[in-house]
Coordinates of C-alpha atoms in Angstrom, one line a residue:
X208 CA 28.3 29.5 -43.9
X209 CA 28.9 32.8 -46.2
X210 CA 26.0 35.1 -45.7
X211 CA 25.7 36.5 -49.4
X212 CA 23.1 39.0 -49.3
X213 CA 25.3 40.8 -47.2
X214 CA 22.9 41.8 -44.8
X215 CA 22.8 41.4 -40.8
X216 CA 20.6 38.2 -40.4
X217 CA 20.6 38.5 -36.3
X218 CA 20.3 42.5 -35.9
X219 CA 17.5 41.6 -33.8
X220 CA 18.9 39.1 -31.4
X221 CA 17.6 39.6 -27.8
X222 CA 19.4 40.2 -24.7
X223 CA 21.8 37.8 -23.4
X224 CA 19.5 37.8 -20.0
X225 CA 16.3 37.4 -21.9
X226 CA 14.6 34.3 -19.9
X227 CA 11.6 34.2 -22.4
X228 CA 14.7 33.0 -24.9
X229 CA 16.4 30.8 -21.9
X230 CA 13.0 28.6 -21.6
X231 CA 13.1 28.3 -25.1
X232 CA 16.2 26.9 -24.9
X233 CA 16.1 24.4 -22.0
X234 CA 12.4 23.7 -23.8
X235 CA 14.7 22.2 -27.1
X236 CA 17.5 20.8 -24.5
X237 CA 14.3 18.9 -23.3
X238 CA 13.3 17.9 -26.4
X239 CA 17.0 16.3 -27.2
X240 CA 17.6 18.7 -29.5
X241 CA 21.3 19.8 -29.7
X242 CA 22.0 21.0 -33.3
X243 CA 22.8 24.3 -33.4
X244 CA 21.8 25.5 -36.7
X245 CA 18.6 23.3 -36.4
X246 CA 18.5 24.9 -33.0
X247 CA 18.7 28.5 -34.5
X248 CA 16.0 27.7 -37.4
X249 CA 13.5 26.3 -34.9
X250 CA 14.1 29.5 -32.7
X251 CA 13.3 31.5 -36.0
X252 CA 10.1 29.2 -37.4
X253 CA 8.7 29.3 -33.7
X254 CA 9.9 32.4 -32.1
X255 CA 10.1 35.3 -34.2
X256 CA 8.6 37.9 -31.4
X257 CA 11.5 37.4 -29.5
X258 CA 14.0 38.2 -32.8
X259 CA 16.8 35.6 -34.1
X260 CA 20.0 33.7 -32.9
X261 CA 22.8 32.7 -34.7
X262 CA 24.2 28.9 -34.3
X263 CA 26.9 30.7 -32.4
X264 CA 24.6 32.9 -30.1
X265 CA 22.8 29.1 -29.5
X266 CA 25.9 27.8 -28.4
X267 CA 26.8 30.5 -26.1
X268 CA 23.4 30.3 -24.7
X269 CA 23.3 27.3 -23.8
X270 CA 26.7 27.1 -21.9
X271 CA 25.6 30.1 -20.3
X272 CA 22.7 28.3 -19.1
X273 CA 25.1 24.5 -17.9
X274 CA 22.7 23.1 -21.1
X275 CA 25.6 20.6 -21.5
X276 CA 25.3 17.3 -23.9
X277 CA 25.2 13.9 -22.8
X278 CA 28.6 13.0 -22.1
X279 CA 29.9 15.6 -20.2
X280 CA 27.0 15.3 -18.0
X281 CA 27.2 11.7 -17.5
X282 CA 31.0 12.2 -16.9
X283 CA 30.7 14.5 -14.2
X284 CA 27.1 13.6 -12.6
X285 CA 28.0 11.8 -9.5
X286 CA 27.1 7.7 -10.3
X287 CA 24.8 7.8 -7.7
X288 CA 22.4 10.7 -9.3
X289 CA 22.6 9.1 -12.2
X290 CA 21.4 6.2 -11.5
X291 CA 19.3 7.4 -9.6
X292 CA 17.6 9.0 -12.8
X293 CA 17.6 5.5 -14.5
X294 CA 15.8 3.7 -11.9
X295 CA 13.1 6.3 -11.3
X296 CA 12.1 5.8 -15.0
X297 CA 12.7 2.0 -14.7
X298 CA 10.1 2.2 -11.9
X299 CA 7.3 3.6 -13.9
X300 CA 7.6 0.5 -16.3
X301 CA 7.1 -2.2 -14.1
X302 CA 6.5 -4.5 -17.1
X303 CA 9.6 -3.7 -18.8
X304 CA 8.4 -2.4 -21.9
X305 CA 11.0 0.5 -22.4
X306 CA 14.4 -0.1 -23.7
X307 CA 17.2 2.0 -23.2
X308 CA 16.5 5.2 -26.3
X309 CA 13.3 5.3 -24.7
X310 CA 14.2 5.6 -21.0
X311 CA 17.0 8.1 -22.0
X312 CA 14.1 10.4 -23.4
X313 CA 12.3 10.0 -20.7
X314 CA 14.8 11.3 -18.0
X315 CA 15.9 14.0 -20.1
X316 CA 12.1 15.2 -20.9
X317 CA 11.3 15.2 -16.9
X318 CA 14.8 16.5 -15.1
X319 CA 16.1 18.1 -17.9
X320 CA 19.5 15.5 -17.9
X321 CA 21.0 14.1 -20.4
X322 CA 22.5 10.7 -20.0
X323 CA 24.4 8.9 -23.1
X324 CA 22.5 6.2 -24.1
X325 CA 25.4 3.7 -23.5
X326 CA 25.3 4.9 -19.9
X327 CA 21.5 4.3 -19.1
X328 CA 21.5 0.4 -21.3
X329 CA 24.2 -0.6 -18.6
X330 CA 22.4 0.4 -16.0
X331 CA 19.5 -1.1 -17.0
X332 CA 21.2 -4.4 -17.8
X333 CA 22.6 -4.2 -14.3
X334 CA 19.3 -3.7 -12.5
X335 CA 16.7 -5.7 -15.0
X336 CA 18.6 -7.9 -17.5
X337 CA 15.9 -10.1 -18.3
X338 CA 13.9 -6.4 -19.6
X339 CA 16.0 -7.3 -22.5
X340 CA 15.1 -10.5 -23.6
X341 CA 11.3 -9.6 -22.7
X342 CA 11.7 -6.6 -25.0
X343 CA 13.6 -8.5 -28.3
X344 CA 9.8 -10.1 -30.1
X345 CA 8.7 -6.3 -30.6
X346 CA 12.0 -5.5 -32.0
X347 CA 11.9 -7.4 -35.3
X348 CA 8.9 -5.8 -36.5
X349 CA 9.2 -4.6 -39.3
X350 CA 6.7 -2.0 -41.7
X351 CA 7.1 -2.6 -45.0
X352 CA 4.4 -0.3 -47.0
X353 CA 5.1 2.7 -48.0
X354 CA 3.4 6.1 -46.5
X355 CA 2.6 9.5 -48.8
X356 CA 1.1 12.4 -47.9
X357 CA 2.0 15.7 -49.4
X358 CA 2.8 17.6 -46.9
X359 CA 1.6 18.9 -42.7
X360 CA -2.2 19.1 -42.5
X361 CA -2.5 16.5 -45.9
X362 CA -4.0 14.3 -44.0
X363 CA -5.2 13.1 -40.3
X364 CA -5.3 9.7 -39.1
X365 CA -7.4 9.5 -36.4
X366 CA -9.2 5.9 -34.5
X367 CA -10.2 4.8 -31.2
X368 CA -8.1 2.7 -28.4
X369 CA -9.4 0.4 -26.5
X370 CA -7.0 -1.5 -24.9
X371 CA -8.1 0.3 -21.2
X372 CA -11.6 0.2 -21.8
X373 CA -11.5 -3.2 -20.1
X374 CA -10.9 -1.0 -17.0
X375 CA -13.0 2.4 -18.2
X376 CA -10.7 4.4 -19.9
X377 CA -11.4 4.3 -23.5
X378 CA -9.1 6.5 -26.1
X379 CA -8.9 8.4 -28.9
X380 CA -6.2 10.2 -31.4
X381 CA -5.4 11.9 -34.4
X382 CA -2.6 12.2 -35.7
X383 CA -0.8 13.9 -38.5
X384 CA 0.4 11.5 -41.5
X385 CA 3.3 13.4 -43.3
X386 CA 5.0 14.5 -39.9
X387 CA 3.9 11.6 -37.8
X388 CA 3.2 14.2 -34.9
X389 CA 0.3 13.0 -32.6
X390 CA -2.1 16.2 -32.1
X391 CA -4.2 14.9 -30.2
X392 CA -4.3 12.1 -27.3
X393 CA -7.8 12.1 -25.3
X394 CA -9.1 10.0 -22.7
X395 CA -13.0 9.9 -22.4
X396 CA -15.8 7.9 -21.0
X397 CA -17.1 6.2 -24.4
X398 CA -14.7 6.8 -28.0
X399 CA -17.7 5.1 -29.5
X400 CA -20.0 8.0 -29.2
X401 CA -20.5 9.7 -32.7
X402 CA -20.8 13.4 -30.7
X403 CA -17.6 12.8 -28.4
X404 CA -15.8 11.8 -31.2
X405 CA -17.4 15.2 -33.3
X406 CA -17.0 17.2 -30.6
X407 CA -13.1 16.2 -29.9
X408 CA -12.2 16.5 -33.8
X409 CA -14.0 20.4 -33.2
X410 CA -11.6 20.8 -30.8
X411 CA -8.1 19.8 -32.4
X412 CA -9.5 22.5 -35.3
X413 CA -10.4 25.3 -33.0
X414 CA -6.6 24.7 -31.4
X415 CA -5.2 24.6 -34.6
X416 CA -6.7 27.6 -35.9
X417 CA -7.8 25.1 -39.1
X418 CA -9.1 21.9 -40.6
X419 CA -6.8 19.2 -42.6
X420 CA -7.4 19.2 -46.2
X421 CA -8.5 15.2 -45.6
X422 CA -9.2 13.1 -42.4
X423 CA -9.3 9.3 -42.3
X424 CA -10.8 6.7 -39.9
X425 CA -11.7 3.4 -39.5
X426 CA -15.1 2.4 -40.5
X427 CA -16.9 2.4 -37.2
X428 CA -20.7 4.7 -36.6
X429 CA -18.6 6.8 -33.8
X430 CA -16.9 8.5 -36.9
X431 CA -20.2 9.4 -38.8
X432 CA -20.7 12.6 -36.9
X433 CA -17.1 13.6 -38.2
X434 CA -17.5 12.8 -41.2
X435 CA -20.5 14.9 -41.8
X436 CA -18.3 18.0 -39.9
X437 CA -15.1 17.5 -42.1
X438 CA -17.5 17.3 -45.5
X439 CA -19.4 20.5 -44.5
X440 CA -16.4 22.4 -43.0
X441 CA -14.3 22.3 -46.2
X442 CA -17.1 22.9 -48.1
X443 CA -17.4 26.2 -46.3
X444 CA -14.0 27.0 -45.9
X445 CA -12.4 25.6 -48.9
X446 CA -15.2 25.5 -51.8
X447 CA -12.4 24.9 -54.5
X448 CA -12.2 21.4 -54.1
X449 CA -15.7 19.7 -54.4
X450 CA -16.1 16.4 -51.9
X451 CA -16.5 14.7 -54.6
X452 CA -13.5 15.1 -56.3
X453 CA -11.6 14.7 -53.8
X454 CA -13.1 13.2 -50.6
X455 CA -12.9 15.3 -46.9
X456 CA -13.1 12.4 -45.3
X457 CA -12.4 8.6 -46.1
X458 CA -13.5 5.9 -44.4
X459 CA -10.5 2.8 -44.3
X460 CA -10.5 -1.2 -42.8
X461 CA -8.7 -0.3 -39.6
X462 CA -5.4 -2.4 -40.9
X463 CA -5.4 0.1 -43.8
X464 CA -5.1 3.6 -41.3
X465 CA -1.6 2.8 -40.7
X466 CA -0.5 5.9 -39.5
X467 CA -2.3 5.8 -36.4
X468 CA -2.4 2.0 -35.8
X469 CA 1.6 1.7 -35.9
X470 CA 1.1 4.4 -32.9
X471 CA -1.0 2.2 -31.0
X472 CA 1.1 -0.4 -30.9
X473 CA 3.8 1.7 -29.0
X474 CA 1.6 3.2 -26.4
X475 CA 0.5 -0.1 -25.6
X476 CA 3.0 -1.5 -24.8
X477 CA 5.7 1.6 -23.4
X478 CA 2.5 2.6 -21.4
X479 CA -0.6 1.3 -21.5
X480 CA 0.3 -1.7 -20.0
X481 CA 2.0 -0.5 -17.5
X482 CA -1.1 2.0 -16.9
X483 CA -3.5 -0.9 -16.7
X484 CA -1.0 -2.9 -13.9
X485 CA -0.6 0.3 -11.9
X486 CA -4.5 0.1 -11.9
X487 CA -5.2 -3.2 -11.5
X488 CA -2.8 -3.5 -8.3
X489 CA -4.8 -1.3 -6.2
X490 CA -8.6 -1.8 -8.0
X491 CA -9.1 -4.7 -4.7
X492 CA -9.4 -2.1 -2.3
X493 CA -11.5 -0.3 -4.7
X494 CA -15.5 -0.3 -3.9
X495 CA -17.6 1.1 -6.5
X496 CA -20.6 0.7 -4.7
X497 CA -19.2 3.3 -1.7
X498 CA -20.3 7.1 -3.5
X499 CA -17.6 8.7 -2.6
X500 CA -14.7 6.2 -3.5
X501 CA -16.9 5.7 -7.0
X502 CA -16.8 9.8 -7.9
X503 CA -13.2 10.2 -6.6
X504 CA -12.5 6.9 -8.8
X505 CA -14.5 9.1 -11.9
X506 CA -12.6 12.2 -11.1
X507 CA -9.1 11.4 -10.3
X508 CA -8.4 8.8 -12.7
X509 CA -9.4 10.6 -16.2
X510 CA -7.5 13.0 -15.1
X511 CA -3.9 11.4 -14.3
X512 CA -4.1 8.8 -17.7
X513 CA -5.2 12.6 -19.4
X514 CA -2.0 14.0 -17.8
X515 CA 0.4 10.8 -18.8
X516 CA -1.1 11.2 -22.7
X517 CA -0.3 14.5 -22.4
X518 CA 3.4 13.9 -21.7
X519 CA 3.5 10.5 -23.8
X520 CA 2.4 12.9 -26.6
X521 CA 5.3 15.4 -26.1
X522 CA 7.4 12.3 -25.6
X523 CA 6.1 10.6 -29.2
X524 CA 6.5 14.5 -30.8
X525 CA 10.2 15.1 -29.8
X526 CA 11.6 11.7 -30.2
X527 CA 14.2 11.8 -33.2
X528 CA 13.3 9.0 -35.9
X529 CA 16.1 6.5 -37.4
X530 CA 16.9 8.0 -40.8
X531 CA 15.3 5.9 -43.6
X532 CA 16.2 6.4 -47.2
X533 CA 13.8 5.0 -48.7
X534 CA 11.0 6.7 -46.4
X535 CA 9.4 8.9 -48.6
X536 CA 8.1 11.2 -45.9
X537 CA 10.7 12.7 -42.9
X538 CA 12.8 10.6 -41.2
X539 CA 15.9 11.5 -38.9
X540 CA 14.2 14.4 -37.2
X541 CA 11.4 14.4 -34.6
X542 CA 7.8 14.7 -36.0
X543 CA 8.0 18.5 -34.4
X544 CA 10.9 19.2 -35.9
X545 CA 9.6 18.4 -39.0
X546 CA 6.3 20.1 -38.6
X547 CA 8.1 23.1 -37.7
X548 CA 10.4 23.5 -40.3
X549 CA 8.1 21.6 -43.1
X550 CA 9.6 24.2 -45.9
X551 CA 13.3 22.8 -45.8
X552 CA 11.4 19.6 -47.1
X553 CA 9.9 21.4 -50.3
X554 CA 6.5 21.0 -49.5
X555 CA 3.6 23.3 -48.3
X556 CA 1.3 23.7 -45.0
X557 CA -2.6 21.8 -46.3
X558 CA -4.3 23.4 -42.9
X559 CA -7.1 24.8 -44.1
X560 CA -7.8 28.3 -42.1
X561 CA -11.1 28.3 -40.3
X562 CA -13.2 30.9 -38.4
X563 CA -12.7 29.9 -34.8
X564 CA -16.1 31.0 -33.7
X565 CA -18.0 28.8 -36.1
X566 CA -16.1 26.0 -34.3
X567 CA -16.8 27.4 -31.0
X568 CA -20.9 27.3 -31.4
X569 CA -20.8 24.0 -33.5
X570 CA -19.1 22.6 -30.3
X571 CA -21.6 23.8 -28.3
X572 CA -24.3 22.7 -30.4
X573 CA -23.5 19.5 -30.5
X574 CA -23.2 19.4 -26.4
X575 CA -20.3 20.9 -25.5
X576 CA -17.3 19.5 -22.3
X577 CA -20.3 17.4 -21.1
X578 CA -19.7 14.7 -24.1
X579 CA -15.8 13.9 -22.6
X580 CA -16.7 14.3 -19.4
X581 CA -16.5 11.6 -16.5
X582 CA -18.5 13.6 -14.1
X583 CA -20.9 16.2 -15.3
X584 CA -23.7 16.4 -12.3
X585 CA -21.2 16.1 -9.5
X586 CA -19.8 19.9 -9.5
X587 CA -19.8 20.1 -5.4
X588 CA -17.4 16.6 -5.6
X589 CA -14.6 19.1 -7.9
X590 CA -14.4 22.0 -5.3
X591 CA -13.8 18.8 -2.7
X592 CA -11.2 17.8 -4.7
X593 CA -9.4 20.3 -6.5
X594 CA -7.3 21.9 -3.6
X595 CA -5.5 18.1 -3.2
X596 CA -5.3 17.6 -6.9
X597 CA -3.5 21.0 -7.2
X598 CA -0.9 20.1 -4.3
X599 CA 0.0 17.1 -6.5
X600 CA 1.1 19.3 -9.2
X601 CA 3.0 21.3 -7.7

């Protein structure tokens, strides 16, 4: 591409050794990300501190770092670590609820390989052929009405899931409706509890740094103590726009709040089922009556299914989206990459700036961690358990 204004656009491209810029990199190699000038845009939109790369620099980079593509690393990967890869991910969906794109993903997002996709279907059709015909009802589903938001921040979808609340682990999400991007996955002891729900809608804002310019839920009395947070916080921090002209917050049937209800469908069944048959296949030798085993059962568990929704939501966030041309909002491109570079698209950021220490006291006031917390009197049992916990993760 001719650079016309003549000027040096990556003067300030840092050292060839840099490892703040190789994590970067194996970060988007993670991500399945392998354009270069979408590679080098991203680096620029994300990283400025560390200065700018050229699609060429990228490209050195990443040989420089063995950050090869999928099939040169599946041609010389030895069969048996390959498959190897395959099955380890085919074991964490005993159900079979993951087809071959999704599996892919999922190796390359936890080892950092990337296997072509023709590769890892094979394998699986060697090792679980009937996964297949298990999988083929979901596939014909198809979404026919049309989604329009004007651009990141427009809107949030958020709504509780409750398809583990059979076995205690109740959830809830938001989730941006022009990017698609989940924000935020939570587990916690009740998503019908107005607070928990006000005090985890707080929290996405205080990460953020800012409010949406509208939130939407279902019409349930867990969402009331949002709604009175998302009416008062834009009055406050975006007076232009009267509530009543145009609403913080709107209340929708749950089959209308599309955005997030197509999600649930897909973490039900690529995880939460699987979740609840992990569960299930050990709960016998489970005694809730026995102290201990019932605070290590409230400890330990939030905190692994909290762990899985955090990767499930990086997983969601990085997966690249068949190409629709008739979608009016971005397809082709992860939800990330979208967010990210939301100006390429012609549209604007709606996040509403906010002061982060008004969010800070109003989570307080309205009871602080304690709302999504399993355990709240049993600090002596976290000291027990922490040091074990800790070993796991590393």
């Amino acid at each position: 591409m001719v650079n016309k204004s003549g000027k040096n656009q990556y003067k300030n491209c840092p050292p060839r050794n840099c490892p703040e810029t190789a994590k970067v990199l194996r970060d988007y190699h993670r991500q399945g990300l392998t354009n270069a000038d979408e590679i080098a845009s991203l680096f620029a939109a994300e990283h400025s501190e560390l200065g700018t790369l050229s699609a060429r620099s990228v490209a050195r980079r990443k040989s420089d770092l063995g950050l090869t593509g999928s099939g040169l690393t599946t041609k010389n990967l030895p069969l048996t670590v390959k498959r190897q890869l395959v099955l380890d991910q085919m074991n964490l969906d005993p159900l079979s609820r993951k087809g071959p794109n999704t599996i892919r993903e999922n190796i390359l997002n936890k080892t950092g390989t990337s296997l072509t996709r023709d590769f890892v279907r094979d394998e699986m059709r060697l090792h679980d052929p009937d996964g297949f015909e298990l999988r083929e009802p979901t596939a014909k589903k198809v979404h026919r009405e049309q989604l329009t938001a004007l651009g990141p921040h427009h809107e949030w979808s958020a709504d509780g899931h409750d398809k583990l609340s059979t076995i205690g682990f109740p959830i809830w999400a938001a989730r941006d409706k022009w990017g698609s991007q989940w924000l935020g996955l939570w587990v916690l002891p009740n998503n019908r509890w107005k607070l928990a729900i006000g005090f985890l809608y707080l929290n996405l804002i205080y990460i953020l740094g800012g409010m949406p310019f509208q939130s939407t839920t279902d019409c349930g009395s867990e969402t009331i103590t949002m709604f009175g947070l998302a009416v008062a916080l834009r009055e406050i921090f975006f007076p232009a726009v009267p509530h009543e002209e145009l609403p913080a917050h709107r209340f929708l049937r749950s089959v209308h709040n599309i955005t997030i209800e197509q999600g649930w469908k897909r973490l039900r069944l690529q995880w939460g089922d699987n979740i609840k048959a992990f569960y299930l296949a050990g709960v016998a030798a489970y005694n809730s009556n026995d102290v201990d085993q019932y605070n290590l059962h409230e400890w330990l568990w939030p905190k692994f299914i909290q762990q899985d929704l955090d990767a499930l939501r990086d997983e969601y966030n990085n997966h690249k989206t068949r190409y629709d041309k008739n979608k009016l909002l971005p397809s082709g491109v992860s939800p990330n990459v979208a967010m990210a570079l939301y100006p390429q698209y012609g549209v604007e950021s709606y996040l509403i700036p906010v002061d982060r220490n008004v969010i800070l006291k109003l989570m307080a006031d309205i009871g602080g961690e304690d709302l999504i917390r399993f355990l709240t009197l049993f600090g002596h049992f976290s000291g027990r358990c922490y040091p074990s916990y800790a070993m796991h993760l590393m």
